PDB file of C-alpha atoms in Angstrom:
ATOM      1  CA  UNK A  23      13.435 -16.137  -0.885  1.00  0.00           C
ATOM      2  CA  UNK A  24      11.040 -13.668  -2.509  1.00  0.00           C
ATOM      3  CA  UNK A  25      11.596 -15.319  -5.878  1.00  0.00           C
ATOM      4  CA  UNK A  26      10.426 -18.650  -4.451  1.00  0.00           C
ATOM      5  CA  UNK A  27       7.084 -17.491  -2.989  1.00  0.00           C
ATOM      6  CA  UNK A  28       5.020 -18.438  -6.098  1.00  0.00           C
ATOM      7  CA  UNK A  29       5.947 -22.120  -5.818  1.00  0.00           C
ATOM      8  CA  UNK A  30       2.575 -23.103  -4.234  1.00  0.00           C
ATOM      9  CA  UNK A  31       0.751 -21.317  -7.057  1.00  0.00           C
ATOM     10  CA  UNK A  32       2.733 -23.139  -9.713  1.00  0.00           C
ATOM     11  CA  UNK A  33       2.266 -26.436  -7.939  1.00  0.00           C
ATOM     12  CA  UNK A  34      -1.480 -25.820  -8.088  1.00  0.00           C
ATOM     13  CA  UNK A  35      -1.218 -24.955 -11.802  1.00  0.00           C
ATOM     14  CA  UNK A  36       0.770 -28.134 -12.398  1.00  0.00           C
ATOM     15  CA  UNK A  37      -1.746 -30.309 -10.533  1.00  0.00           C
ATOM     16  CA  UNK A  38      -4.724 -28.894 -12.439  1.00  0.00           C
ATOM     17  CA  UNK A  39      -2.854 -28.559 -15.754  1.00  0.00           C
ATOM     18  CA  UNK A  40      -4.350 -25.098 -16.194  1.00  0.00           C
ATOM     19  CA  UNK A  41      -3.370 -21.558 -15.263  1.00  0.00           C
ATOM     20  CA  UNK A  42      -6.891 -21.206 -13.780  1.00  0.00           C
ATOM     21  CA  UNK A  43      -7.236 -17.496 -14.375  1.00  0.00           C
ATOM     22  CA  UNK A  44      -3.927 -16.625 -12.725  1.00  0.00           C
ATOM     23  CA  UNK A  45      -2.146 -13.785 -14.471  1.00  0.00           C
ATOM     24  CA  UNK A  46       1.469 -13.650 -15.570  1.00  0.00           C
ATOM     25  CA  UNK A  47       1.860  -9.967 -14.729  1.00  0.00           C
ATOM     26  CA  UNK A  48       3.583 -10.436 -11.329  1.00  0.00           C
ATOM     27  CA  UNK A  49       6.173 -12.778 -12.818  1.00  0.00           C
ATOM     28  CA  UNK A  50       6.903 -10.594 -15.836  1.00  0.00           C
ATOM     29  CA  UNK A  51       7.236  -7.506 -13.629  1.00  0.00           C
ATOM     30  CA  UNK A  52       9.507  -9.391 -11.214  1.00  0.00           C
ATOM     31  CA  UNK A  53      11.701 -10.422 -14.157  1.00  0.00           C
ATOM     32  CA  UNK A  54      11.837  -6.836 -15.380  1.00  0.00           C
ATOM     33  CA  UNK A  55      12.730  -5.645 -11.882  1.00  0.00           C
ATOM     34  CA  UNK A  56      15.554  -8.183 -11.571  1.00  0.00           C
ATOM     35  CA  UNK A  57      16.914  -7.118 -14.963  1.00  0.00           C
ATOM     36  CA  UNK A  58      16.873  -3.459 -13.931  1.00  0.00           C
ATOM     37  CA  UNK A  59      18.694  -4.326 -10.696  1.00  0.00           C
ATOM     38  CA  UNK A  60      21.384  -6.092 -12.714  1.00  0.00           C
ATOM     39  CA  UNK A  61      21.731  -3.033 -14.938  1.00  0.00           C
ATOM     40  CA  UNK A  62      22.061  -0.845 -11.836  1.00  0.00           C
ATOM     41  CA  UNK A  63      24.684  -3.209 -10.435  1.00  0.00           C
ATOM     42  CA  UNK A  64      26.755  -2.867 -13.601  1.00  0.00           C
ATOM     43  CA  UNK A  65      26.741   0.918 -13.171  1.00  0.00           C
ATOM     44  CA  UNK A  66      28.041   0.666  -9.598  1.00  0.00           C
ATOM     45  CA  UNK A  67      31.146  -1.048  -8.275  1.00  0.00           C
ATOM     46  CA  UNK A  68      31.476  -3.923  -5.802  1.00  0.00           C
ATOM     47  CA  UNK A  69      28.039  -5.340  -6.558  1.00  0.00           C
ATOM     48  CA  UNK A  70      28.762  -9.020  -7.162  1.00  0.00           C
ATOM     49  CA  UNK A  71      26.178 -10.011  -4.539  1.00  0.00           C
ATOM     50  CA  UNK A  72      23.491  -7.896  -6.208  1.00  0.00           C
ATOM     51  CA  UNK A  73      24.309  -9.355  -9.611  1.00  0.00           C
ATOM     52  CA  UNK A  74      24.278 -12.919  -8.259  1.00  0.00           C
ATOM     53  CA  UNK A  75      20.922 -12.616  -6.503  1.00  0.00           C
ATOM     54  CA  UNK A  76      19.180 -10.987  -9.436  1.00  0.00           C
ATOM     55  CA  UNK A  77      20.695 -13.369 -11.973  1.00  0.00           C
ATOM     56  CA  UNK A  78      19.192 -16.235 -10.003  1.00  0.00           C
ATOM     57  CA  UNK A  79      15.945 -14.244  -9.862  1.00  0.00           C
ATOM     58  CA  UNK A  80      15.975 -13.790 -13.644  1.00  0.00           C
ATOM     59  CA  UNK A  81      16.403 -17.525 -14.109  1.00  0.00           C
ATOM     60  CA  UNK A  82      13.591 -18.368 -11.676  1.00  0.00           C
ATOM     61  CA  UNK A  83      11.174 -15.781 -13.094  1.00  0.00           C
ATOM     62  CA  UNK A  84      11.900 -16.896 -16.660  1.00  0.00           C
ATOM     63  CA  UNK A  85      11.118 -20.462 -15.591  1.00  0.00           C
ATOM     64  CA  UNK A  86       7.837 -19.297 -14.014  1.00  0.00           C
ATOM     65  CA  UNK A  87       6.831 -17.424 -17.161  1.00  0.00           C
ATOM     66  CA  UNK A  88       7.611 -20.386 -19.407  1.00  0.00           C
ATOM     67  CA  UNK A  89       5.770 -22.738 -17.050  1.00  0.00           C
ATOM     68  CA  UNK A  90       2.777 -20.383 -16.958  1.00  0.00           C
ATOM     69  CA  UNK A  91       2.881 -20.046 -20.739  1.00  0.00           C
ATOM     70  CA  UNK A  92       2.784 -23.820 -21.157  1.00  0.00           C
ATOM     71  CA  UNK A  93      -0.426 -24.210 -19.143  1.00  0.00           C
ATOM     72  CA  UNK A  94      -2.141 -20.930 -20.057  1.00  0.00           C
ATOM     73  CA  UNK A  95      -5.124 -20.465 -22.332  1.00  0.00           C
ATOM     74  CA  UNK A  96      -4.640 -18.872 -25.738  1.00  0.00           C
ATOM     75  CA  UNK A  97      -5.839 -15.484 -24.467  1.00  0.00           C
ATOM     76  CA  UNK A  98      -3.453 -15.611 -21.495  1.00  0.00           C
ATOM     77  CA  UNK A  99      -0.596 -16.609 -23.807  1.00  0.00           C
ATOM     78  CA  UNK A 100      -1.201 -13.558 -25.992  1.00  0.00           C
ATOM     79  CA  UNK A 101      -1.228 -11.280 -22.937  1.00  0.00           C
ATOM     80  CA  UNK A 102       1.877 -12.990 -21.590  1.00  0.00           C
ATOM     81  CA  UNK A 103       3.706 -12.206 -24.843  1.00  0.00           C
ATOM     82  CA  UNK A 104       2.521  -8.573 -25.063  1.00  0.00           C
ATOM     83  CA  UNK A 105       3.659  -7.552 -21.598  1.00  0.00           C
ATOM     84  CA  UNK A 106       7.322  -8.649 -21.915  1.00  0.00           C
ATOM     85  CA  UNK A 107       7.521  -6.934 -25.307  1.00  0.00           C
ATOM     86  CA  UNK A 108       6.263  -3.698 -23.754  1.00  0.00           C
ATOM     87  CA  UNK A 109       8.701  -3.974 -20.858  1.00  0.00           C
ATOM     88  CA  UNK A 110      11.580  -4.734 -23.221  1.00  0.00           C
ATOM     89  CA  UNK A 111      10.822  -1.525 -25.092  1.00  0.00           C
ATOM     90  CA  UNK A 112      10.726   0.390 -21.791  1.00  0.00           C
ATOM     91  CA  UNK A 113      13.963  -1.245 -20.661  1.00  0.00           C
ATOM     92  CA  UNK A 114      15.746  -0.408 -23.891  1.00  0.00           C
ATOM     93  CA  UNK A 115      14.533   3.163 -23.512  1.00  0.00           C
ATOM     94  CA  UNK A 116      15.884   3.372 -19.958  1.00  0.00           C
ATOM     95  CA  UNK A 117      19.252   1.944 -20.996  1.00  0.00           C
ATOM     96  CA  UNK A 118      19.518   4.229 -24.042  1.00  0.00           C
ATOM     97  CA  UNK A 119      18.694   7.358 -22.042  1.00  0.00           C
ATOM     98  CA  UNK A 120      21.100   6.545 -19.215  1.00  0.00           C
ATOM     99  CA  UNK A 121      23.917   5.288 -21.436  1.00  0.00           C
ATOM    100  CA  UNK A 122      23.878   7.759 -24.291  1.00  0.00           C
ATOM    101  CA  UNK A 123      22.388  10.958 -22.896  1.00  0.00           C
ATOM    102  CA  UNK A 124      24.031  11.107 -19.462  1.00  0.00           C
ATOM    103  CA  UNK A 125      27.526  11.275 -18.073  1.00  0.00           C
ATOM    104  CA  UNK A 126      28.736   8.356 -15.912  1.00  0.00           C
ATOM    105  CA  UNK A 127      28.282  10.368 -12.704  1.00  0.00           C
ATOM    106  CA  UNK A 128      24.696  11.291 -13.539  1.00  0.00           C
ATOM    107  CA  UNK A 129      23.954   7.690 -14.614  1.00  0.00           C
ATOM    108  CA  UNK A 130      24.553   6.520 -11.067  1.00  0.00           C
ATOM    109  CA  UNK A 131      22.602   9.442  -9.612  1.00  0.00           C
ATOM    110  CA  UNK A 132      19.599   8.558 -11.805  1.00  0.00           C
ATOM    111  CA  UNK A 133      19.899   4.874 -10.913  1.00  0.00           C
ATOM    112  CA  UNK A 134      19.930   5.651  -7.191  1.00  0.00           C
TER     113      UNK A 134
END
């Protein structure tokens, strides 16, 4: 249900055909969080529920970001593109450190 809380905001954006000064940061961070939860779930066992919930969350947050991007001003679009790129770099760094520099036991300990 947490992934669905921005629906009134996006309805307002749709009605006014403008992002009205709203920022994309919460949606990009929520997407990043869902991706990290999926990565954690792949490190653990018996986590189908966790993977399912966060996969749906990734889909919803991606939709929000694309919807925001469509109605955003040029300045907001540039910021919306910079933030995911930064988080992708951070995410790749996290995955590389945990996958290549740690043993499987310590990977789970770091993830917890």
